[in-house]
CSV table of C-alpha atoms and ligand atoms in Angstrom, one decimal:
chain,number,residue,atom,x,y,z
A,204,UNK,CA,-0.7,6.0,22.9
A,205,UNK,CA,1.0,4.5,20.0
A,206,UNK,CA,2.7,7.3,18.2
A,207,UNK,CA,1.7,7.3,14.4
A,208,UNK,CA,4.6,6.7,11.9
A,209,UNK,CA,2.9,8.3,8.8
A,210,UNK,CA,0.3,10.5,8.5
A,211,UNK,CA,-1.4,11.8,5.0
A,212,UNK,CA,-3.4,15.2,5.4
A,213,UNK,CA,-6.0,15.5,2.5
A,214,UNK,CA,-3.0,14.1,-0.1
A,215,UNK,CA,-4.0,14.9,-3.8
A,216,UNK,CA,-2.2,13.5,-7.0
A,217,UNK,CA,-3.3,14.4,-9.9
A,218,UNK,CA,-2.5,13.5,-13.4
A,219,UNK,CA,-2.7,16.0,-16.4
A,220,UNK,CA,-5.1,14.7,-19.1
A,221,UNK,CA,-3.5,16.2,-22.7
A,222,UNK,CA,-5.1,16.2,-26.0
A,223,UNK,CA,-3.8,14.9,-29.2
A,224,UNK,CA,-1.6,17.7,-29.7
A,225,UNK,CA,-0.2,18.0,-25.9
A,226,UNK,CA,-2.7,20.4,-24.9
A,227,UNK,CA,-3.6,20.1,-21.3
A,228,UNK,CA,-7.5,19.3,-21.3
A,229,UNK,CA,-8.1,18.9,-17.0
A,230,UNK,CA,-7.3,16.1,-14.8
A,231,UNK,CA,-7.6,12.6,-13.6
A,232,UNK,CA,-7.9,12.3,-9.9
A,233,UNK,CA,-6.3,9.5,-9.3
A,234,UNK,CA,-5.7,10.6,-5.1
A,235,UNK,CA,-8.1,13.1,-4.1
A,236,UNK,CA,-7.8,14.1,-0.6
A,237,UNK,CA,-7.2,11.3,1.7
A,238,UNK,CA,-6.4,11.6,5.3
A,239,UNK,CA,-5.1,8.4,6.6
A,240,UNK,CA,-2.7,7.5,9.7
A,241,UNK,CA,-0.6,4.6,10.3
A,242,UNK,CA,0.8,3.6,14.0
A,243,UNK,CA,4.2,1.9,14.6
A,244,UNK,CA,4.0,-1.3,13.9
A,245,UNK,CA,0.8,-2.0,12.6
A,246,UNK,CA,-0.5,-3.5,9.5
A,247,UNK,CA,-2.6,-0.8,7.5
A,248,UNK,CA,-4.6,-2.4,4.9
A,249,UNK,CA,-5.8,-0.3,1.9
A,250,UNK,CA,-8.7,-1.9,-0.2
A,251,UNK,CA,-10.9,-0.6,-3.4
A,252,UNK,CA,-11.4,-1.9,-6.5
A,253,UNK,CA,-8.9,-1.8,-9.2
A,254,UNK,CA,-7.8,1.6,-10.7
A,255,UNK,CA,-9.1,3.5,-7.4
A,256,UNK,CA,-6.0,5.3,-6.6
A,257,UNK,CA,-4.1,2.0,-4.1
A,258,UNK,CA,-0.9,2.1,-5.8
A,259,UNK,CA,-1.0,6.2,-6.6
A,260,UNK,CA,-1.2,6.7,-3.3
A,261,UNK,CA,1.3,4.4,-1.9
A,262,UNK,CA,3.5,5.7,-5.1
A,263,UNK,CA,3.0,9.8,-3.9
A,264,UNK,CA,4.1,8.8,-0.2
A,265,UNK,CA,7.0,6.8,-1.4
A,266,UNK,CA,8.2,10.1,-3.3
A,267,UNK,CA,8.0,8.5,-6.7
A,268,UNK,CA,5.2,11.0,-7.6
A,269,UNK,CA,4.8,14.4,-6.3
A,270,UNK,CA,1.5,15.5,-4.3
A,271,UNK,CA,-0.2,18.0,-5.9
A,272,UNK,CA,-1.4,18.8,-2.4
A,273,UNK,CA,-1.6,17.8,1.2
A,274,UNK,CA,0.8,17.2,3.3
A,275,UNK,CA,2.7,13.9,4.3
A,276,UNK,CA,4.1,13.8,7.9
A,277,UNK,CA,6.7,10.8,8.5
A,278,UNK,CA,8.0,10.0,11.9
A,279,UNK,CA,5.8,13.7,12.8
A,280,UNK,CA,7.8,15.7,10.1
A,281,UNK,CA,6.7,16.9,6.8
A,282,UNK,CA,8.3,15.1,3.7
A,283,UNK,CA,5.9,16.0,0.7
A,284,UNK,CA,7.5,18.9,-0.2
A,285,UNK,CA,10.9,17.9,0.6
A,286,UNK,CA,14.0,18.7,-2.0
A,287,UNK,CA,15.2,15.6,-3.4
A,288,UNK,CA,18.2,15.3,-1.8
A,289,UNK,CA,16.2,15.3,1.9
A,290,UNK,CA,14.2,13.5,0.5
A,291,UNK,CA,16.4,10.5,-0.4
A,292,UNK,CA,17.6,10.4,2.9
A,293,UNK,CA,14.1,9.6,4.3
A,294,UNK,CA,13.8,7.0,1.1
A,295,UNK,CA,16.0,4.4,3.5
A,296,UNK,CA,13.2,4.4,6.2
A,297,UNK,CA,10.5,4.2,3.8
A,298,UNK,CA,10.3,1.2,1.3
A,299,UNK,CA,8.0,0.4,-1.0
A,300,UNK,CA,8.1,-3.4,-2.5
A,301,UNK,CA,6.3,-4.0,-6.0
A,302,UNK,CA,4.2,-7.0,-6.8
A,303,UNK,CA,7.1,-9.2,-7.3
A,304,UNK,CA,10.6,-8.0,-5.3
A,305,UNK,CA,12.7,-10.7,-7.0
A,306,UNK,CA,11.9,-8.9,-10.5
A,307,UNK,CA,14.3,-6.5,-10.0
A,308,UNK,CA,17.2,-8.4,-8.7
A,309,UNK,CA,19.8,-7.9,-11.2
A,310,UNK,CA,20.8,-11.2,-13.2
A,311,UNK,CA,24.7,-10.7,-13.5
A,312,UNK,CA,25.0,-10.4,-9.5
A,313,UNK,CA,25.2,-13.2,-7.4
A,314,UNK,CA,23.0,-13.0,-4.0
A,315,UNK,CA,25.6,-12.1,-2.3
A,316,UNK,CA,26.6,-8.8,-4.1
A,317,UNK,CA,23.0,-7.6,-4.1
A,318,UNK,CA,22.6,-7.9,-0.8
A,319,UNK,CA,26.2,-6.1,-0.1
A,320,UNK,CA,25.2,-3.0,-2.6
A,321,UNK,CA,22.6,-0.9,-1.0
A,322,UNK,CA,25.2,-1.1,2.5
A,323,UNK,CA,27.7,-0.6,0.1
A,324,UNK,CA,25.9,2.9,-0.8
A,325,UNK,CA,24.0,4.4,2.3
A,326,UNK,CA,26.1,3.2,5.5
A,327,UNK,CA,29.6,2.7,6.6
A,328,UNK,CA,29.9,-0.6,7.6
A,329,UNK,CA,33.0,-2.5,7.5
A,330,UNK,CA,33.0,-5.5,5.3
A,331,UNK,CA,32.6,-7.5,8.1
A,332,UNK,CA,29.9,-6.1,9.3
A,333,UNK,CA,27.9,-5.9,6.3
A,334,UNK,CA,28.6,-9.8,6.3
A,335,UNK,CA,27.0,-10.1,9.3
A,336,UNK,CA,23.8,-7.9,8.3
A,337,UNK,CA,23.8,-9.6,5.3
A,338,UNK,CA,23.4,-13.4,6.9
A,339,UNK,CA,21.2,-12.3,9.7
A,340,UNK,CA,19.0,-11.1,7.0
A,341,UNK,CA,19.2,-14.0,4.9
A,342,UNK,CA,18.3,-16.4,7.8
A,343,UNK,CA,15.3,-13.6,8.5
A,344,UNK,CA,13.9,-14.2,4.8
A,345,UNK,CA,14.3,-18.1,5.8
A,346,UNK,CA,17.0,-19.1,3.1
A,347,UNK,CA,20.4,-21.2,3.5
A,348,UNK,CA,23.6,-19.1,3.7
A,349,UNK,CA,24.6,-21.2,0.2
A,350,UNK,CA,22.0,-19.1,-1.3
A,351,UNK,CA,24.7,-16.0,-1.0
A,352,UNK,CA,26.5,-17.8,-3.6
A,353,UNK,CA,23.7,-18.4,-6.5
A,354,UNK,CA,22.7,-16.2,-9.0
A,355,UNK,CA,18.9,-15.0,-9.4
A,356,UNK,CA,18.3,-17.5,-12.4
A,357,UNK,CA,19.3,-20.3,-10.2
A,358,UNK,CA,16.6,-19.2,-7.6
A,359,UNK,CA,12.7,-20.4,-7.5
A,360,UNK,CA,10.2,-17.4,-7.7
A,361,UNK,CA,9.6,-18.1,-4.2
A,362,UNK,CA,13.0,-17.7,-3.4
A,363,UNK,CA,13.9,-14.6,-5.3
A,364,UNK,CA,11.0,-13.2,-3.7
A,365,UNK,CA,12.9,-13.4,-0.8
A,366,UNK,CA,15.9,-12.3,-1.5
A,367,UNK,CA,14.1,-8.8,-3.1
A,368,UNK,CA,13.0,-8.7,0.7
A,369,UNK,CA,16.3,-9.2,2.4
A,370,UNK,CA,17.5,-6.2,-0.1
A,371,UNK,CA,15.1,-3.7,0.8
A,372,UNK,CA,15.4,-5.0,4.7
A,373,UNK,CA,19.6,-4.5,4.4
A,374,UNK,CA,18.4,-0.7,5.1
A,375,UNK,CA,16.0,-1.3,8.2
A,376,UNK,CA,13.4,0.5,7.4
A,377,UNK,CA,10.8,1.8,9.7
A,378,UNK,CA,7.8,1.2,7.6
A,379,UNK,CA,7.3,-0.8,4.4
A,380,UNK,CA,4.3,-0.2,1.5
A,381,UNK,CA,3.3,-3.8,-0.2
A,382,UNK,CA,1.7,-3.2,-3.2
A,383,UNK,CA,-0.6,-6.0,-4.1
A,384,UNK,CA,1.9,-8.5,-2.7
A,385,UNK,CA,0.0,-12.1,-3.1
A,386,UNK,CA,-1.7,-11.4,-6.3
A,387,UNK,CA,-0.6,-14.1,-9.1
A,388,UNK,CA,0.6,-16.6,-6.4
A,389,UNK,CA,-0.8,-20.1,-5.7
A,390,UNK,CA,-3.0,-19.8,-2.5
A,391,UNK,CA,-0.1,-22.0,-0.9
A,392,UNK,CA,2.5,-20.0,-1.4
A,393,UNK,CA,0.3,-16.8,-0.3
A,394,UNK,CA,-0.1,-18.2,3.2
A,395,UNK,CA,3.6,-19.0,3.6
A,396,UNK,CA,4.3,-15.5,1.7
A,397,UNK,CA,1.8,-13.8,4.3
A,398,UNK,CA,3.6,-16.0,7.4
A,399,UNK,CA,7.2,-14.1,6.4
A,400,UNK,CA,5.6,-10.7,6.4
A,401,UNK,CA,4.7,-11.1,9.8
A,402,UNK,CA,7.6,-12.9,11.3
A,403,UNK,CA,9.9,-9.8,9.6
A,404,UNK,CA,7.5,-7.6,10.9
A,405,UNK,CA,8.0,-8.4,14.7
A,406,UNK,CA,11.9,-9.0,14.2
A,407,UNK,CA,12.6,-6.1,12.2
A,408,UNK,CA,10.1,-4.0,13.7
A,409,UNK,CA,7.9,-2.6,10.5
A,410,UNK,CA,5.3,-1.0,10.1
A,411,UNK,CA,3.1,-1.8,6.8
A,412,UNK,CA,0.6,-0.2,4.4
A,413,UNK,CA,-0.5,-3.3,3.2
A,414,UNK,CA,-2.7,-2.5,-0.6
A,415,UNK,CA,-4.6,-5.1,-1.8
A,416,UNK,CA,-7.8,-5.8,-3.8
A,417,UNK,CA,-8.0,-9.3,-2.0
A,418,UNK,CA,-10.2,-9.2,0.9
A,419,UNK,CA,-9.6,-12.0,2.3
A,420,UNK,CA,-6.0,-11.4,2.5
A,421,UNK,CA,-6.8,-8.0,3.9
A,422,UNK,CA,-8.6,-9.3,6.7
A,423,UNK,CA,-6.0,-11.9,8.1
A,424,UNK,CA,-3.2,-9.6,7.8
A,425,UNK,CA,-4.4,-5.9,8.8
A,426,UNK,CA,-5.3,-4.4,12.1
A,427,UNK,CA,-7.2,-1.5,11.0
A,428,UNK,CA,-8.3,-1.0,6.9
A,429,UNK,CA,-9.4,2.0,4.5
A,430,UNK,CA,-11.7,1.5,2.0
A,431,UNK,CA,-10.7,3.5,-1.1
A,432,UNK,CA,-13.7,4.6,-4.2
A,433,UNK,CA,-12.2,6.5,-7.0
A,434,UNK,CA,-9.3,8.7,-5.4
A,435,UNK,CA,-11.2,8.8,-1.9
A,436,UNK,CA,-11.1,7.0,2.1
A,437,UNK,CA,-15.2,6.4,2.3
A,438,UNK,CA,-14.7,4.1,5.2
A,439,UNK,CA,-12.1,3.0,8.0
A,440,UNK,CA,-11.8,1.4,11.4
A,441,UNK,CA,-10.6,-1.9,13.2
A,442,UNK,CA,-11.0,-5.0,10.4
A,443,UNK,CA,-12.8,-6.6,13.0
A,444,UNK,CA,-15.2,-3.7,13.2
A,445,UNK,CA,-16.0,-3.0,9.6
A,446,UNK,CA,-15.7,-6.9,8.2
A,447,UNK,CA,-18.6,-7.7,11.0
A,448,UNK,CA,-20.9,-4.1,10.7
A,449,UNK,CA,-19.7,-2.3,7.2
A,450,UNK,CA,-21.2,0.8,7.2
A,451,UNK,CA,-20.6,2.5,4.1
A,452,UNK,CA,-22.9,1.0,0.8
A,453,UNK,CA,-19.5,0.6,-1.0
A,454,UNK,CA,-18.0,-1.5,1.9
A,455,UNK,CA,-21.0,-3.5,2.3
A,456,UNK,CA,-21.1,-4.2,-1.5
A,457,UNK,CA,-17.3,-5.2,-1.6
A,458,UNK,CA,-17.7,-7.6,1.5
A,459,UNK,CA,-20.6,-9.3,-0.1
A,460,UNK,CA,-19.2,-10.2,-2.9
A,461,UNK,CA,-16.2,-12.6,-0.3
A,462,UNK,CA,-17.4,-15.5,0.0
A,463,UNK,CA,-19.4,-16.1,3.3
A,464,UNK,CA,-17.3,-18.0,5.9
A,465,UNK,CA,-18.6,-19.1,9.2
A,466,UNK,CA,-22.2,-17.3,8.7
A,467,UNK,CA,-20.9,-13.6,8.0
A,468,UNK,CA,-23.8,-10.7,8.3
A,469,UNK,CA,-24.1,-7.8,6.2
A,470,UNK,CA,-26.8,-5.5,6.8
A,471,UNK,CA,-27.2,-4.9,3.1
A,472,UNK,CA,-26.6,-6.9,-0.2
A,473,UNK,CA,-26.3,-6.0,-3.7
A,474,UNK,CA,-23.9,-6.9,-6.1
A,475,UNK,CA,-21.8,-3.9,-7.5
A,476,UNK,CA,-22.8,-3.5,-10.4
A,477,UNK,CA,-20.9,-2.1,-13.7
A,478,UNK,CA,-17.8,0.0,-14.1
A,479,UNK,CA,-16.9,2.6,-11.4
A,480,UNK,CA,-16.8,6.5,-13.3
A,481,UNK,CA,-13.6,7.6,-15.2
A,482,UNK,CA,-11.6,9.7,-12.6
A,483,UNK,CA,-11.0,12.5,-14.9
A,484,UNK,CA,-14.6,13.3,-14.5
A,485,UNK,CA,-15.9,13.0,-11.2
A,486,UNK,CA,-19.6,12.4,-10.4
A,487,UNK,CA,-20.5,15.9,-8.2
A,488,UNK,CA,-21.3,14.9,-4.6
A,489,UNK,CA,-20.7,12.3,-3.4
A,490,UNK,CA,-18.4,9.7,-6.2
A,491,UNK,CA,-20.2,6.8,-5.2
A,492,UNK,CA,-23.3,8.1,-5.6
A,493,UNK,CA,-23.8,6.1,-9.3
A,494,UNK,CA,-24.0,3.0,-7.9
A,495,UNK,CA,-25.5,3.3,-5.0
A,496,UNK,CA,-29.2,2.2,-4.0
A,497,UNK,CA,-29.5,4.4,-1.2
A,498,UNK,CA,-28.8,7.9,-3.2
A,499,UNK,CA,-31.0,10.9,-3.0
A,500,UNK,CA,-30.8,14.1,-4.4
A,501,UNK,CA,-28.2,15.2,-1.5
A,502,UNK,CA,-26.0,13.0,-2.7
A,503,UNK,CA,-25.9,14.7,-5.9
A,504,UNK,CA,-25.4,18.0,-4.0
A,505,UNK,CA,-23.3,18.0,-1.0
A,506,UNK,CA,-20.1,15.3,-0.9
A,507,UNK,CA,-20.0,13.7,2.5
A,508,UNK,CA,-16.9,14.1,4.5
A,509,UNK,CA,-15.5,11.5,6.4
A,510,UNK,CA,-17.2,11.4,9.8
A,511,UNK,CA,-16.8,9.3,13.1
A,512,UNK,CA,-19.3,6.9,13.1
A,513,UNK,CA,-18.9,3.9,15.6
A,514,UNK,CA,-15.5,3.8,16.3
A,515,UNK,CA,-14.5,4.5,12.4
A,516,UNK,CA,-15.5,6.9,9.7
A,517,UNK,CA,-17.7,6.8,6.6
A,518,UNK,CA,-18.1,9.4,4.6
A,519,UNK,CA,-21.7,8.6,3.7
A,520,UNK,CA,-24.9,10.8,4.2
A,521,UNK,CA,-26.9,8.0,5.2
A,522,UNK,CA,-24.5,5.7,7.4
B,254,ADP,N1,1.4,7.6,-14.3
B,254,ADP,C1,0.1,7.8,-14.5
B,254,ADP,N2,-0.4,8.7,-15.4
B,254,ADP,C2,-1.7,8.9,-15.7
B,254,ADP,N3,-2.7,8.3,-15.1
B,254,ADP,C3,-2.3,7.4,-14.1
B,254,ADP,C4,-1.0,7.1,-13.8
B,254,ADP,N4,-0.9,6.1,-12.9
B,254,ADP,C5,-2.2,5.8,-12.6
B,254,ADP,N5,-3.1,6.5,-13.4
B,254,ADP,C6,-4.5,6.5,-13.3
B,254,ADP,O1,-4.9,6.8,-12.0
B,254,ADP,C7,-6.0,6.0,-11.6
B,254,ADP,C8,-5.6,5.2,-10.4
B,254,ADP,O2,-4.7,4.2,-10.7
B,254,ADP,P1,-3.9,3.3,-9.7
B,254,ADP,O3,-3.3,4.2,-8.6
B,254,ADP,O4,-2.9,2.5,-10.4
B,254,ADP,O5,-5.1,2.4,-9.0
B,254,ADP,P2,-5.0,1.0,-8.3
B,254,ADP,O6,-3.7,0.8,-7.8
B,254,ADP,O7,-6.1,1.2,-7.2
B,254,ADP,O8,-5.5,0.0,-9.3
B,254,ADP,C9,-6.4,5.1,-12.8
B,254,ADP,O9,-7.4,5.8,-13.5
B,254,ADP,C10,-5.1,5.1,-13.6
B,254,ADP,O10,-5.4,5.0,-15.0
B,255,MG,MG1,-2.4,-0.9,-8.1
């Protein structure tokens, strides 16, 4: 058995909702209980529409917000409650890598120096030893050792893309969180972008919660997906499994809206329809029961929990 690298046990994060005058009014769910496991060195994918909790999530394992319940196991030990100082330490074998890495590059330093700093700061390499890590992880990110000598403004986007990789690689981590990484590139550069994730997958050895709202993209890159509906998991199993037998209304509904390749079925088809509900006030039952053709009064009642169904789950009364 593959031994899971991050586990999240019913992970809430919440947001106060405050009045004009500061008065706390309730709360937006934004993460609501999810349960979700990752095993070394696979891709994860986590789908949902936009504003469905992707990025609070991967923000609340990262550390960057604090769970307002649930726990979060790393490498089998607990780190949601963690001080910050213990928790900083875990920070280097958990990375998290915004839309655009190369944004955050800082202008004044050369390549060089911004690959140097973060070694500089959390290990005790000699200088010629960082030199080393540095190259080999320049070559890994596919760019020219003269590179080391340019500053960021003399970089494509492509390229400082790259080089906001090779900075959050100089700390091999052990798993990395990509946050909508293709969207707002050319379909072109996506597939060469989606090429390097792999190859520094297998030579660094990472393990990725991939986010993303693009299907597609999903499909080629992930080994196993979760479908995410206002701060919940409804769905997850093997791509393969759910993009060919979706079982949960939402996930049928998202997957027919990809366009068909090579003669796709899905059992049912409608479009989704309108806006999903505001997550400071959740629909009782289950949340997806407002757009869904198949709801009774049950759903109204009783929220389904996540349930093995076929080799996945679904949290659906009717799957
Ligand atoms: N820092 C924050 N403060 C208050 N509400 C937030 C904050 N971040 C996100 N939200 C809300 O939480 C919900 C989920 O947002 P987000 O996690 O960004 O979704 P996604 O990444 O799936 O688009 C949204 O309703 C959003 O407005
Ligand atoms: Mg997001």
């Amino acid at each position: 058995m593959i031994p899971l690298l991050l586990e999240t046990v019913d992970l809430v994060r919440h947001f106060p909702v405050r009045n004009a005058f500061g008065r706390r009014t309730g709360s937006l769910r934004a993460v609501d209980g999810v349960s979700l496991s990752a095993r070394a060195g696979e891709t994860l994918g986590l789908v949902g529409e936009s504003g469905c909790g992707k990025t609070t999530l991967g923000k609340t394992v990262m550390g960057i917000y604090r769970p307002t319940g649930g726990e979060i196991r790393f490498l089998g030990r607990e780190i949601g409650a963690l001080p910050a100082v213990a928790r900083r330490k875990v920070a280097r074998d958990l990375q998290y890598v915004y839309q655009d890495p190369g944004a955050s590059l800082d202008p004044r330093w050369k390549v060089v120096h911004s690959l140097h700093e973060p070694l500089k700061i959390h290990t005790n390499l000699s200088r010629a030893e960082r030199d080393a890590e540095v190259q080999a992880i320049l070559h890994a990110v596919g760019l020219p050792d003269a590179h080391l000598d340019l500053y960021p403004h003399e970089l494509s986007g492509g390229q400082q893309r790259r080089v906001g990789l090779a900075r959050i690689l100089t700390l091999r981590p052990r798993m990395v969180i990509l946050d909508e990484p293709t969207s707002g590139l050319d379909v072109s550069v996506q597939a060469s972008v989606l090429k390097l994730f792999r190859s520094l997958q297998e030579t660094f050895e990472l393990t990725y919660l991939f986010i993303s709202h693009d299907l597609s993209v999903v499909r080629a890159m992930c080994q196993r997906i979760a479908v995410m509906y206002l701060g919940k998991i409804v769905e997850s199993g093997d791509t393969h499994a759910v993009f060919k037998h979706p079982r949960h209304p939402y996930t049928q509904s998202l997957l027919a809206a990809v366009p068909r390749i090579g003669g796709r079925r899905v059992t049912l088809e409608f479009a989704l329809t309108g806006e999903p509900p505001n997550p400071r006030d959740v629909p009782s039952g289950c949340r997806f029961r407002t757009r869904c053709p198949l709801a009774q009064d049950l759903c109204a009642d009783e929220e389904p929990p996540l349930r093995a169904v076929g080799g996945g789950l679904v949290a659906c009364h009717f799957a």
